[in-house]
PDB file of C-alpha atoms in Angstrom:
ATOM      1  CA  MET A   1      47.889  94.531  92.991  1.00 60.00           C
ATOM      2  CA  THR A   2      46.963  91.733  90.540  1.00 79.00           C
ATOM      3  CA  THR A   3      48.523  87.831  91.166  1.00 80.00           C
ATOM      4  CA  ALA A   4      50.404  88.009  88.245  1.00 78.00           C
ATOM      5  CA  ARG A   5      52.506  90.766  88.914  1.00 78.00           C
ATOM      6  CA  LEU A   6      52.779  89.557  92.853  1.00 74.00           C
ATOM      7  CA  LEU A   7      53.810  86.528  91.474  1.00 72.00           C
ATOM      8  CA  LEU A   8      56.400  88.099  89.385  1.00 70.00           C
ATOM      9  CA  LEU A   9      57.537  90.475  92.102  1.00 72.00           C
ATOM     10  CA  LEU A  10      58.035  87.241  94.304  1.00 72.00           C
ATOM     11  CA  VAL A  11      60.060  85.620  91.276  1.00 73.00           C
ATOM     12  CA  LEU A  12      62.330  88.237  90.696  1.00 74.00           C
ATOM     13  CA  ALA A  13      63.045  89.980  94.264  1.00 77.00           C
ATOM     14  CA  PRO A  14      65.519  87.456  95.538  1.00 78.00           C
ATOM     15  CA  PRO A  15      67.605  87.188  92.961  1.00 78.00           C
ATOM     16  CA  ALA A  16      67.665  91.203  92.415  1.00 77.00           C
ATOM     17  CA  VAL A  17      68.047  91.585  96.155  1.00 78.00           C
ATOM     18  CA  TYR A  18      71.021  88.719  96.321  1.00 79.00           C
ATOM     19  CA  ALA A  19      72.782  90.301  93.886  1.00 78.00           C
ATOM     20  CA  LEU A  20      73.046  93.674  95.267  1.00 76.00           C
ATOM     21  CA  TYR A  21      73.972  92.042  98.310  1.00 78.00           C
ATOM     22  CA  ARG A  22      76.554  89.954  96.711  1.00 76.00           C
ATOM     23  CA  LEU A  23      77.724  93.375  94.805  1.00 74.00           C
ATOM     24  CA  PHE A  24      77.980  95.162  98.354  1.00 73.00           C
ATOM     25  CA  VAL A  25      79.877  92.843  99.740  1.00 74.00           C
ATOM     26  CA  TRP A  26      82.461  92.267  96.642  1.00 69.00           C
ATOM     27  CA  TRP A  27      82.560  96.069  96.836  1.00 69.00           C
ATOM     28  CA  GLY A  28      83.115  96.571 100.392  1.00 67.00           C
ATOM     29  CA  SER A  29      85.996  94.168 100.992  1.00 64.00           C
ATOM     30  CA  ARG A  30      87.928  95.996  98.430  1.00 63.00           C
ATOM     31  CA  VAL A  31      87.031  99.369  99.633  1.00 61.00           C
ATOM     32  CA  ILE A  32      88.581  97.950 103.336  1.00 60.00           C
ATOM     33  CA  LEU A  33      91.383  95.534 102.131  1.00 59.00           C
ATOM     34  CA  ARG A  34      92.556  97.328  99.013  1.00 57.00           C
ATOM     35  CA  SER A  35      91.991 100.873  99.457  1.00 53.00           C
ATOM     36  CA  PHE A  36      94.345 102.986  97.616  1.00 61.00           C
ATOM     37  CA  ARG A  37      97.804 103.608  98.070  1.00 67.00           C
ATOM     38  CA  ARG A  38      99.797 106.325  99.439  1.00 71.00           C
ATOM     39  CA  THR A  39     103.034 106.129  97.154  1.00 73.00           C
ATOM     40  CA  PRO A  40     105.654 108.578  97.366  1.00 76.00           C
ATOM     41  CA  ARG A  41     104.161 111.037  94.916  1.00 80.00           C
ATOM     42  CA  ARG A  42     100.757 111.149  96.554  1.00 79.00           C
ATOM     43  CA  VAL A  43     102.377 111.558  99.714  1.00 78.00           C
ATOM     44  CA  ARG A  44     104.196 114.913  98.543  1.00 81.00           C
ATOM     45  CA  ARG A  45     100.901 115.782  96.887  1.00 83.00           C
ATOM     46  CA  GLU A  46      98.784 115.218  99.729  1.00 81.00           C
ATOM     47  CA  PHE A  47     100.845 116.288 102.691  1.00 81.00           C
ATOM     48  CA  GLY A  48     104.461 118.183 101.027  1.00 84.00           C
ATOM     49  CA  TYR A  49     106.405 115.786 102.034  1.00 81.00           C
ATOM     50  CA  SER A  50     107.901 112.458 101.058  1.00 78.00           C
ATOM     51  CA  GLY A  51     110.556 110.918 102.932  1.00 82.00           C
ATOM     52  CA  PRO A  52     112.624 111.291 105.843  1.00 84.00           C
ATOM     53  CA  GLU A  53     115.152 113.783 104.499  1.00 84.00           C
ATOM     54  CA  ASP A  54     112.539 116.412 103.899  1.00 85.00           C
ATOM     55  CA  PHE A  55     112.065 116.796 108.162  1.00 84.00           C
ATOM     56  CA  GLN A  56     116.503 116.376 107.944  1.00 84.00           C
ATOM     57  CA  LEU A  57     116.133 112.991 109.673  1.00 82.00           C
ATOM     58  CA  ALA A  58     118.921 110.268 109.879  1.00 83.00           C
ATOM     59  CA  TYR A  59     117.654 107.140 108.569  1.00 84.00           C
ATOM     60  CA  GLU A  60     118.828 104.341 107.274  1.00 85.00           C
ATOM     61  CA  PRO A  61     116.327 101.681 104.932  1.00 84.00           C
ATOM     62  CA  LEU A  62     114.619  99.240 106.997  1.00 84.00           C
ATOM     63  CA  ALA A  63     113.694  96.099 105.407  1.00 85.00           C
ATOM     64  CA  ILE A  64     112.542  92.804 107.417  1.00 85.00           C
ATOM     65  CA  GLU A  65     111.294  89.520 106.078  1.00 86.00           C
ATOM     66  CA  THR A  66     108.372  87.748 108.000  1.00 83.00           C
ATOM     67  CA  ALA A  67     107.810  85.204 105.810  1.00 80.00           C
ATOM     68  CA  PRO A  68     109.001  84.117 102.539  1.00 83.00           C
ATOM     69  CA  GLY A  69     108.787  86.200 100.081  1.00 81.00           C
ATOM     70  CA  ILE A  70     107.089  88.638 102.196  1.00 80.00           C
ATOM     71  CA  THR A  71     109.193  91.935 103.946  1.00 81.00           C
ATOM     72  CA  LEU A  72     107.983  94.713 105.131  1.00 81.00           C
ATOM     73  CA  HIS A  73     109.890  98.024 104.405  1.00 80.00           C
ATOM     74  CA  GLY A  74     110.387 100.917 106.312  1.00 82.00           C
ATOM     75  CA  PHE A  75     113.118 103.412 108.041  1.00 84.00           C
ATOM     76  CA  LEU A  76     115.428 103.117 111.058  1.00 84.00           C
ATOM     77  CA  PHE A  77     115.534 106.280 113.233  1.00 83.00           C
ATOM     78  CA  ARG A  78     118.756 106.327 115.224  1.00 81.00           C
ATOM     79  CA  THR A  79     119.522 108.403 118.354  1.00 78.00           C
ATOM     80  CA  THR A  80     122.373 110.142 119.838  1.00 78.00           C
ATOM     81  CA  ALA A  81     120.344 110.837 123.044  1.00 81.00           C
ATOM     82  CA  PRO A  82     120.718 107.895 126.077  1.00 85.00           C
ATOM     83  CA  ARG A  83     118.113 105.131 124.924  1.00 81.00           C
ATOM     84  CA  ARG A  84     115.206 104.547 126.700  1.00 79.00           C
ATOM     85  CA  GLY A  85     113.214 102.263 124.279  1.00 76.00           C
ATOM     86  CA  VAL A  86     112.267 101.282 121.152  1.00 75.00           C
ATOM     87  CA  LEU A  87     110.026 102.881 119.253  1.00 70.00           C
ATOM     88  CA  VAL A  88     108.063 100.412 115.779  1.00 71.00           C
ATOM     89  CA  HIS A  89     105.440 101.911 113.954  1.00 69.00           C
ATOM     90  CA  LEU A  90     103.739 100.211 111.733  1.00 68.00           C
ATOM     91  CA  HIS A  91     101.235 101.083 109.015  1.00 69.00           C
ATOM     92  CA  GLY A  92      98.279  99.632 107.659  1.00 61.00           C
ATOM     93  CA  ILE A  93      97.692  97.159 104.829  1.00 60.00           C
ATOM     94  CA  TRP A  94      98.501  99.302 101.092  1.00 62.00           C
ATOM     95  CA  ASP A  95      99.158 102.382 103.227  1.00 66.00           C
ATOM     96  CA  SER A  96     102.431 104.406 104.036  1.00 72.00           C
ATOM     97  CA  CYS A  97     104.292 104.677 107.315  1.00 75.00           C
ATOM     98  CA  ARG A  98     105.105 108.661 105.187  1.00 77.00           C
ATOM     99  CA  PRO A  99     102.111 110.542 106.642  1.00 76.00           C
ATOM    100  CA  ARG A 100     103.577 110.023 110.666  1.00 77.00           C
ATOM    101  CA  LEU A 101     107.052 111.367 109.626  1.00 81.00           C
ATOM    102  CA  PRO A 102     106.508 114.102 111.570  1.00 82.00           C
ATOM    103  CA  LEU A 103     105.544 111.771 114.724  1.00 79.00           C
ATOM    104  CA  ALA A 104     109.054 110.341 114.207  1.00 78.00           C
ATOM    105  CA  ALA A 105     111.120 113.908 113.569  1.00 79.00           C
ATOM    106  CA  ARG A 106     109.376 115.442 116.959  1.00 79.00           C
ATOM    107  CA  MET A 107     110.770 111.739 118.620  1.00 75.00           C
TER     108      MET A 107
END
């Protein structure tokens, strides 16, 4: 390798490597934190159901305000059986609790 090529490689390689690193960091954070969102329509297409009514579950809409402007939405299922505790099921970021409705139907 000639001296000119080696010098060119040493000058251009670090910015190119840094640009690739930044691209992967940017892309990775988007995939982890803002992956696809499971809307009721997407859940119906993927799983064949979209809500508790598809399992004939009696429920009440639930909204819990955790901080000013941040509200968690979900379903409150009540039972007629003797209480043995409370089960709280939360989902991940940008996900939906709807894919786990069969678990609620079993309980």
